[in-house]
Each structure stands twice: as C-alpha cells, then as structure tokens.
Amino acid sequence: MKIAFVAMSGVRVQDEDLLREGLTLPGFVERSEVIASLPSLGLLTLAGLTPGYHEKAYFEVKQFEGIDFLSADFDLVVISSFSAQIFEAYDLAKACRIQGMKVIMGGLHVSLNPHEAMNHCDAICLGEGEILWAQILGDFEKDEVKKVYDASGQEYCLQNSPMPAYELLDPSFYNRLTIQTSRGCPHSCEFCAGSILLTSKYKQKPAEKILAELDRICELWDRPFIEFADDNSFVNKKFWRELLPEIQKRNIRWFTEADIAVGDDEDFLDLLFQSGCKELLIGLESPVLNGLDGIELRNNWKAKRIETYKENLLRIQQKGIRVNACFIIGLDSHDERIFDAVYDFCDECNVYDVQVTLPTPFPGTELYKRLKKSGRLLEDQAWDKCTLFDLNFEPIHFTYDELRDGFRGLVKRLYAKEFTNKRREHFKRQWKLARTV
Ligand code: SF4
C-alpha cells in the first residue's frame, strides 16, 4: 500500500488580541514554535512498525498549508491530531475520502472521543497504536476494515518499541528531533492531558533502544538537538545515572520535561549537564500554595514540594542547565494576586524561560469532568479552544474578562525584552560564577 502519515501541526490560538499582542513577544513564541515544529513521534513510530514493502511518506499540515499530498494517490492516510486542531483534521479526513483515499485516525483526542471521531473517517484506533498496528495494516490490505480498533486498557511494552522512521523527515525542516524514553507519570494532576490518559503505568524504554534511536538520529543529522518527548523523564534516577554517561559519548544537546525533584541531587545535575542537557521544562503550576493544594490528585505531591521550588531552581541553574518554569494562571484558588506572584517569583528565581498558560479542560481530564459537572464549562466540546491560551470556563475568583485581561497583561510583562534579558543575563553570570568557585 501507499501510506501517508499526516500530523496536524502548528500553534493555534483563538483569542485574537492575545495572538496579535503575544505573538510579537519573542519569549512567548520561542517555545510555541519549537512545539509546532516537532515531528509527530506517534506517527513516526507507526511508520517504523510498517513493513518495508509498503510505500511510506510523512507530512505535516499547518492550517491547510502544504496539503499537496491530496493529489497523490495514497491507499491509506493515517491522521494524528491534538484537540486544538481536531476540527481541521476532520476536514482533512473528509477531503482525503472525497479523493478516494481510506483514512484512519488515532491519538489521544480520538481515543477519548471515539464516537465523535468515528463519524469522520473509515476507522479509528483507540489507545496505544502499536498494539494493533499489524492487524490494522492487514485489514486495510485485505479491504476488511473495521470501524474501531480498540487497544484501550491494554499496555504496550516499550521493550518492543520499533525504531521510529526518522528517515521520512526532511532534516532541513526541524530544529529538534524527538525520542521517547518513557510513557506515563507517577503523579496525577487534575488538568493533565499527557500520556497518563493512555497508560496507567510509568513505562521506561530500555536504555539500548534509546541509544539506538540516538545513534540513528546522529546518522541523519549532524550534532542534533534532541527533545526527549516524555511527560516526566527522571522518575527512575538509577536508570538515568547509567544512561547519562552513554548519552554523553554521543555529544548531543538535549531538552526534556521533569518534575521539581530533578533538582534534589547535585551529582545528578552534574551528570545531566555533562551529558548535554541544556534545558529542563518543569511544571511548577503555581508559585503560591493556594493554587497548588489539591492539584495533584494522588498524594498532593505538588503542594508538598512547594518548599523546594526556589532552592531546586537555583541548584539546577547554577549547574548550567536552563529552566523553563511553567505556570497555570487562574487555578480555582487563584485570585488577582496571582499575576504579581508569578512575575515576582520569576524575578526572584531568574528562570531562563517562562511559560504561562490558562487552565484548559482537555477532553478526558479530571478537570474537564469537574467543570462540566458543575456547569462551569462555557462551551462544551469546543476543542479548538484547547490551545492553553483560550479561556473556556467560568473562573471562581475572577470574572472572565479579569482573568483573560490579567493573563494578557502578565504575558506582556513576562516576555518583555528587558525582563527576559535580565533573567537570562543573571543565569549566565550565576553559571560563570559557579564555575569559578
Ligand atoms: S506531573 Fe506533569 S505529566 Fe505528571 S501528571 Fe502532572 S501534569 Fe501530567
């Protein structure tokens, strides 16, 4: 078969004022652009599992730009999309089917909204796609396609992970390449729309598979920048202590997401730095306890860790690793004091990068269920508002406009050139000083 793997990509923001103002601020666009230009690892993994006798191609679709593959004669189009782009993905599926191509859709949004998604394509795949991929390909080849392929509730063992088909990517198009080292997270945040919605376990990919993927990327790219596409990388520090010296030998630069516990150990941070770790994205969510309390549903972990926020951030940055500190503005316990609290925290800690978002009720999350149950969702199933920057619920301690306008004001202050430069210069000075001591 001739198969197209199609990822919906690009940043989406519905709030036109924020789009107009925010996207002119360099710090605001940097991370969004990085995310927007990451290839879909899920699709590359399925492509890697697809036998070589099939013809394969990978496409990114940014708001219907570059959809020339519609004129190509594919037998099967595999579409993956986040919630924010799902309506565009449905339109694309329709266009493909009009051209006579068969379409299967999968990924997190589809897995959580099967009844919606199945109306837009020939088949849907629920859960971890690798589990049923061989069967799906066989059924499409025989033209015996089922409407639903359901792997939900089953666990894919990462020991069996295939090599993602990185060779399908155009190297000139990407500034980072992704490798997944784990799935899941031991925490359970109410708003989390990550892999905890697909797997109940924390699963670690074997070290030899990770290193083989790194070596493959290094064959295709010179000195690549790697993003480990995990939700929470260093849950098993013993595993990483053994892996990091091997990564160091590859002479790469890399980035990942972690929780604040990564800053507990000086020697672990030394290993990270030596192995090429340049930046860590850490979900702090709130600099004040009243926003954090109750946010992590299993052990209230994030509230318990607030005491370590500042000292751990300082320790990480002193080791020469930049921090991208992430905050969610407008959590239920927040009031108008949160805007200054976040600004002051960033000022004091001099975090190199900052990311602020609004609470977003992604489908399947406990946050979505709670807001829906209490009648606080403004527009149910408005998935195109699941952008992290569009408010779609009734806040408690703000009016809608107060939260939206306050958020915009904070974005302007945080990403102002002078403030960004001040934090970054401080990081450089601090790191230089630490090296001379
Ligand atoms: S720590 Fe991050 S990945 Fe883990 S549950 Fe919370 S939001 Fe999700």
XYZ file of C-alpha atoms and ligand atoms in Angstrom:
445
model
C 0.000 0.000 0.000
C 0.973 3.608 -0.403
C 0.579 5.157 3.059
C 0.612 8.807 4.146
C 1.273 9.579 7.803
C -0.172 13.032 8.440
C 0.369 15.139 11.569
C -1.685 18.258 12.230
C 0.861 20.771 13.499
C 1.391 24.456 14.228
C 0.316 26.750 17.058
C -3.362 27.557 17.450
C -4.751 30.477 19.483
C -8.339 31.656 19.119
C -8.010 34.793 21.268
C -7.212 37.342 18.563
C -5.946 40.024 20.942
C -3.529 37.638 22.594
C -2.496 36.347 19.213
C -1.828 39.865 17.967
C -0.001 41.086 21.078
C 1.552 37.912 22.478
C 2.929 36.511 19.300
C 5.032 39.590 18.755
C 6.884 38.918 22.015
C 9.970 36.801 21.370
C 9.849 34.750 24.595
C 6.218 33.815 24.003
C 6.757 32.420 20.537
C 10.013 30.582 21.135
C 8.603 27.531 22.894
C 5.405 27.558 20.805
C 7.483 27.490 17.663
C 9.581 24.657 18.978
C 6.490 22.626 19.823
C 4.935 23.459 16.492
C 7.972 22.216 14.644
C 8.376 18.907 16.466
C 7.526 15.929 14.291
C 4.824 13.514 15.437
C 6.663 10.717 17.164
C 3.496 8.624 17.358
C 3.194 8.573 13.575
C 6.909 8.008 13.008
C 6.683 5.061 15.389
C 3.786 3.535 13.454
C 5.704 4.161 10.244
C 8.652 2.362 11.836
C 6.377 -0.607 12.534
C 5.156 -0.666 8.936
C 6.867 -3.319 6.794
C 9.220 -2.032 4.107
C 7.192 -3.340 1.191
C 4.671 -0.542 1.817
C 5.452 2.878 0.385
C 5.523 5.487 3.189
C 5.528 9.261 3.392
C 5.241 11.696 6.299
C 3.527 15.107 6.120
C 2.907 17.988 8.465
C -0.217 20.014 7.910
C -0.255 23.551 9.260
C -3.682 25.075 8.855
C -4.164 23.553 5.419
C -0.900 24.834 4.092
C 1.087 22.290 2.166
C -1.605 19.720 1.608
C -0.387 18.820 -1.848
C -0.453 15.165 -0.829
C -4.209 15.336 -1.512
C -3.433 14.998 -5.185
C -1.217 11.967 -4.519
C -2.870 8.644 -4.749
C -2.472 7.149 -1.276
C -4.265 3.949 -0.323
C -4.285 4.852 3.326
C -3.976 8.157 5.190
C -3.135 7.952 8.907
C -4.017 11.175 10.737
C -2.965 12.200 14.221
C -4.078 15.451 15.821
C -4.208 17.276 19.126
C -7.583 18.533 20.328
C -6.953 22.132 19.196
C -6.613 21.064 15.552
C -9.118 18.221 15.549
C -11.795 20.027 13.544
C -9.212 20.792 10.862
C -8.180 17.137 10.988
C -11.789 16.082 10.396
C -11.989 18.425 7.391
C -8.790 16.967 6.064
C -10.086 13.414 6.521
C -13.180 14.367 4.574
C -11.108 15.840 1.741
C -8.992 12.684 1.576
C -12.055 10.449 1.459
C -13.567 12.537 -1.343
C -10.366 11.770 -3.278
C -10.997 8.058 -2.664
C -8.344 7.525 0.000
C -9.086 5.499 3.133
C -8.498 7.324 6.413
C -7.718 6.065 9.898
C -7.409 8.439 12.838
C -5.812 7.881 16.233
C -4.051 9.621 19.101
C -5.176 10.978 22.421
C -8.126 13.068 21.266
C -9.589 10.298 19.139
C -9.062 7.742 21.918
C -11.017 9.929 24.312
C -13.757 10.878 21.841
C -14.337 7.754 19.753
C -17.995 8.432 18.979
C -17.185 11.867 17.643
C -14.129 10.786 15.639
C -15.653 7.712 14.037
C -18.053 9.903 12.057
C -15.150 11.462 10.171
C -13.034 8.579 8.919
C -13.060 4.942 7.833
C -11.574 3.628 11.067
C -10.338 4.832 14.426
C -7.601 3.422 16.607
C -8.015 3.776 20.360
C -5.227 3.506 22.927
C -1.577 2.832 22.151
C -1.474 2.403 18.373
C 1.472 -0.017 18.248
C -0.618 -2.780 19.819
C -2.999 -3.193 16.880
C -0.985 -1.703 14.030
C -0.089 -5.002 12.314
C -3.747 -6.056 12.386
C -4.873 -2.668 11.077
C -2.466 -2.814 8.134
C -3.557 -6.376 7.336
C -7.228 -5.411 7.373
C -6.673 -2.414 5.106
C -4.652 -4.574 2.694
C -7.455 -7.136 2.527
C -10.086 -4.393 2.389
C -11.705 -5.810 5.500
C -11.558 -2.654 7.557
C -13.269 -2.490 10.940
C -14.688 0.780 12.148
C -12.979 0.614 15.556
C -9.625 -0.839 16.592
C -9.656 -0.704 20.345
C -6.485 -1.230 22.375
C -7.668 0.862 25.314
C -6.975 -0.839 28.621
C -4.065 -2.774 27.079
C -0.454 -1.832 27.804
C 2.164 -1.696 25.076
C 5.518 -2.930 26.316
C 8.256 -0.465 25.410
C 10.717 -3.375 25.230
C 9.121 -3.981 21.824
C 9.380 -0.384 20.568
C 10.348 -0.155 16.917
C 12.866 2.319 15.550
C 10.802 5.400 14.539
C 11.063 6.086 10.812
C 13.215 9.220 11.206
C 14.391 8.817 7.626
C 10.980 10.054 6.451
C 11.744 13.538 7.817
C 13.339 16.339 5.868
C 16.320 17.347 8.081
C 16.169 20.971 6.955
C 12.657 21.355 8.340
C 13.284 20.530 12.012
C 15.333 22.252 14.658
C 14.802 19.398 17.143
C 14.225 15.686 16.893
C 12.284 13.719 19.455
C 12.922 10.448 21.255
C 10.534 8.979 23.766
C 12.255 7.388 26.750
C 9.161 6.735 28.854
C 5.380 6.906 28.957
C 3.172 7.883 31.870
C 3.852 9.724 35.095
C 3.604 8.669 38.733
C 1.622 11.829 39.502
C -1.970 12.500 38.633
C -2.603 16.189 38.031
C -6.211 17.143 37.536
C -5.537 19.017 34.288
C -3.005 16.598 32.797
C -3.685 15.716 29.174
C -0.499 13.720 28.755
C 0.198 10.048 28.402
C -1.399 9.248 31.799
C -4.671 9.261 29.844
C -3.425 6.343 27.736
C -1.411 4.353 30.232
C -1.935 3.777 33.925
C 1.693 2.719 34.453
C 5.004 4.516 34.269
C 6.854 2.692 31.488
C 10.557 3.038 30.759
C 12.009 2.265 27.362
C 15.131 0.073 27.610
C 18.419 2.002 27.507
C 19.694 0.137 24.439
C 16.611 1.178 22.467
C 17.038 4.835 23.467
C 20.701 4.780 22.496
C 19.939 3.051 19.200
C 17.450 5.813 18.379
C 20.030 8.438 19.280
C 22.593 6.760 17.051
C 20.080 6.601 14.212
C 19.345 10.330 14.523
C 23.065 11.097 14.648
C 23.440 9.237 11.338
C 20.854 11.521 9.768
C 21.680 14.861 11.464
C 24.975 16.460 12.456
C 25.131 17.196 16.194
C 21.339 17.146 16.621
C 19.304 18.879 19.320
C 17.166 16.200 20.945
C 13.926 16.634 22.811
C 13.104 13.649 24.976
C 9.376 13.513 24.411
C 8.428 12.332 27.875
C 5.897 13.728 30.285
C 8.229 13.254 33.233
C 11.672 11.886 32.445
C 13.645 11.208 35.627
C 11.260 9.121 37.664
C 13.821 6.323 37.721
C 17.034 8.168 38.557
C 19.022 4.933 38.868
C 18.185 4.144 35.241
C 19.291 7.625 34.147
C 22.506 7.529 36.162
C 23.538 4.604 33.985
C 22.168 6.082 30.771
C 23.608 9.615 31.039
C 27.305 8.677 30.576
C 26.279 6.834 27.401
C 24.391 9.880 26.148
C 27.469 11.999 26.927
C 29.506 9.900 24.488
C 27.118 10.919 21.656
C 27.995 14.611 22.029
C 24.440 15.884 21.621
C 22.470 18.745 23.153
C 19.113 17.940 24.636
C 15.999 19.077 26.473
C 13.287 17.332 28.433
C 10.404 17.718 30.872
C 10.773 16.791 34.518
C 9.293 17.470 37.918
C 10.989 19.615 40.551
C 12.602 16.566 42.190
C 15.233 16.655 39.428
C 16.872 19.462 41.412
C 17.274 17.454 44.607
C 20.703 15.961 43.829
C 23.797 17.935 42.892
C 25.571 14.916 41.436
C 22.599 14.008 39.270
C 22.564 17.543 37.898
C 26.288 17.252 37.146
C 25.601 14.125 35.103
C 22.782 15.870 33.268
C 24.961 18.823 32.370
C 27.888 16.660 31.275
C 25.606 14.639 29.006
C 24.495 17.743 27.090
C 21.260 18.651 28.903
C 20.679 22.303 28.066
C 17.237 22.989 29.442
C 14.558 21.415 31.617
C 10.889 22.275 31.424
C 9.349 21.990 34.882
C 5.642 22.269 35.619
C 5.554 24.354 38.797
C 1.936 25.361 38.086
C 1.688 27.936 40.891
C 4.219 29.850 42.986
C 1.712 30.014 45.862
C 0.319 27.152 47.892
C -3.327 28.033 47.487
C -3.145 27.242 43.784
C -1.221 24.026 44.240
C -3.182 22.460 47.044
C -5.226 19.573 45.684
C -3.995 19.890 42.119
C -2.217 16.537 42.175
C -4.904 14.048 42.978
C -2.894 11.086 44.219
C -0.666 12.433 47.010
C -0.992 16.205 46.722
C 2.630 15.930 45.565
C 2.984 19.366 44.023
C 1.718 21.152 47.146
C 4.124 19.131 49.262
C 7.053 20.157 47.054
C 6.474 23.926 47.023
C 9.019 24.427 49.796
C 11.739 23.125 47.480
C 10.838 25.177 44.407
C 13.254 28.058 44.867
C 16.266 26.143 46.155
C 15.936 23.473 43.460
C 15.590 26.004 40.659
C 18.681 27.788 41.914
C 20.613 24.499 42.123
C 19.631 23.474 38.585
C 20.558 26.790 37.003
C 23.811 27.004 38.951
C 24.798 23.793 37.224
C 24.426 25.494 33.858
C 21.068 23.975 32.958
C 18.390 26.475 31.972
C 14.913 26.133 33.459
C 11.687 26.750 31.610
C 9.297 27.302 34.506
C 5.646 26.606 33.667
C 2.706 28.147 35.470
C -1.038 27.799 35.064
C -2.773 31.103 35.675
C -6.317 31.075 37.027
C -6.453 27.867 39.019
C -9.530 27.763 41.197
C -7.801 29.080 44.325
C -6.047 31.891 42.479
C -7.257 35.467 42.626
C -5.924 38.675 41.094
C -2.767 38.427 43.245
C -1.514 35.554 41.088
C -0.305 37.860 38.305
C 2.178 39.667 40.536
C 3.032 36.457 42.381
C 4.176 34.746 39.171
C 6.071 37.802 37.971
C 7.818 38.264 41.330
C 8.716 34.576 41.551
C 10.329 34.670 38.100
C 12.112 37.882 39.029
C 13.495 36.373 42.220
C 14.480 32.992 40.741
C 15.654 34.388 37.406
C 14.345 31.402 35.498
C 15.754 31.494 31.983
C 12.435 30.774 30.298
C 8.844 31.047 31.472
C 5.682 29.506 30.109
C 2.271 30.660 31.294
C -0.970 29.078 30.197
C -4.623 29.180 31.195
C -6.301 26.169 32.822
C -7.532 24.096 29.893
C -10.232 21.443 30.170
C -8.854 18.923 27.680
C -11.193 16.010 26.978
C -10.795 13.054 29.310
C -9.139 15.050 32.079
C -10.473 15.211 35.608
C -10.595 18.997 35.180
C -12.913 18.669 32.197
C -15.179 16.275 34.092
C -15.352 18.533 37.151
C -16.034 21.731 35.218
C -18.658 20.036 33.120
C -20.379 18.513 36.137
C -20.519 21.851 37.930
C -21.830 23.662 34.846
C -18.757 25.885 34.544
C -17.743 24.956 31.002
C -18.619 27.851 28.725
C -18.770 25.827 25.525
C -18.706 22.061 25.701
C -16.715 20.238 23.026
C -15.202 23.475 21.729
C -11.985 21.553 21.210
C -10.472 24.314 19.107
C -10.252 26.283 22.364
C -7.964 23.623 23.873
C -4.966 25.751 22.953
C -3.772 26.531 26.516
C -4.360 30.232 25.743
C -8.144 30.385 25.325
C -10.422 30.607 28.322
C -13.408 28.279 28.159
C -14.740 28.071 31.694
C -16.197 30.309 34.369
C -13.392 31.211 36.835
C -14.150 31.454 40.565
C -12.216 34.425 41.913
C -12.133 36.450 38.694
C -14.653 37.459 36.105
C -13.958 36.032 32.659
C -12.556 39.369 31.487
C -10.418 39.867 34.596
C -8.686 36.556 34.087
C -8.305 36.945 30.338
C -7.069 40.544 30.542
C -4.848 39.841 33.550
C -3.313 36.906 31.696
C -2.582 39.095 28.690
C -1.023 41.740 30.933
C 1.171 39.116 32.590
C 2.267 37.749 29.209
C 3.371 41.253 28.214
C 5.329 41.777 31.414
C 6.955 38.344 31.497
C 8.056 38.340 27.876
C 9.116 41.987 27.724
C 12.588 42.142 26.238
C 14.152 43.841 29.284
C 12.730 41.309 31.745
C 13.707 38.330 29.581
C 17.236 39.722 29.143
C 17.553 40.430 32.861
C 16.727 36.803 33.773
C 18.946 35.363 31.068
C 21.913 37.567 31.891
C 21.561 36.596 35.531
C 21.595 32.921 34.563
C 24.807 33.404 32.597
C 26.502 35.330 35.425
C 25.418 32.797 38.025
C 26.702 29.908 35.934
C 30.004 31.658 35.286
C 30.406 32.336 38.992
C 29.595 28.738 39.921
C 32.330 27.518 37.540
C 34.955 29.761 39.086
C 34.215 28.697 42.685
S 3.422 15.996 36.705
Fe 3.051 16.604 34.572
S 2.949 14.698 33.425
Fe 2.712 14.178 35.582
S 0.513 14.095 35.907
Fe 1.199 16.160 36.447
S 0.958 17.367 34.559
Fe 0.868 15.187 33.997
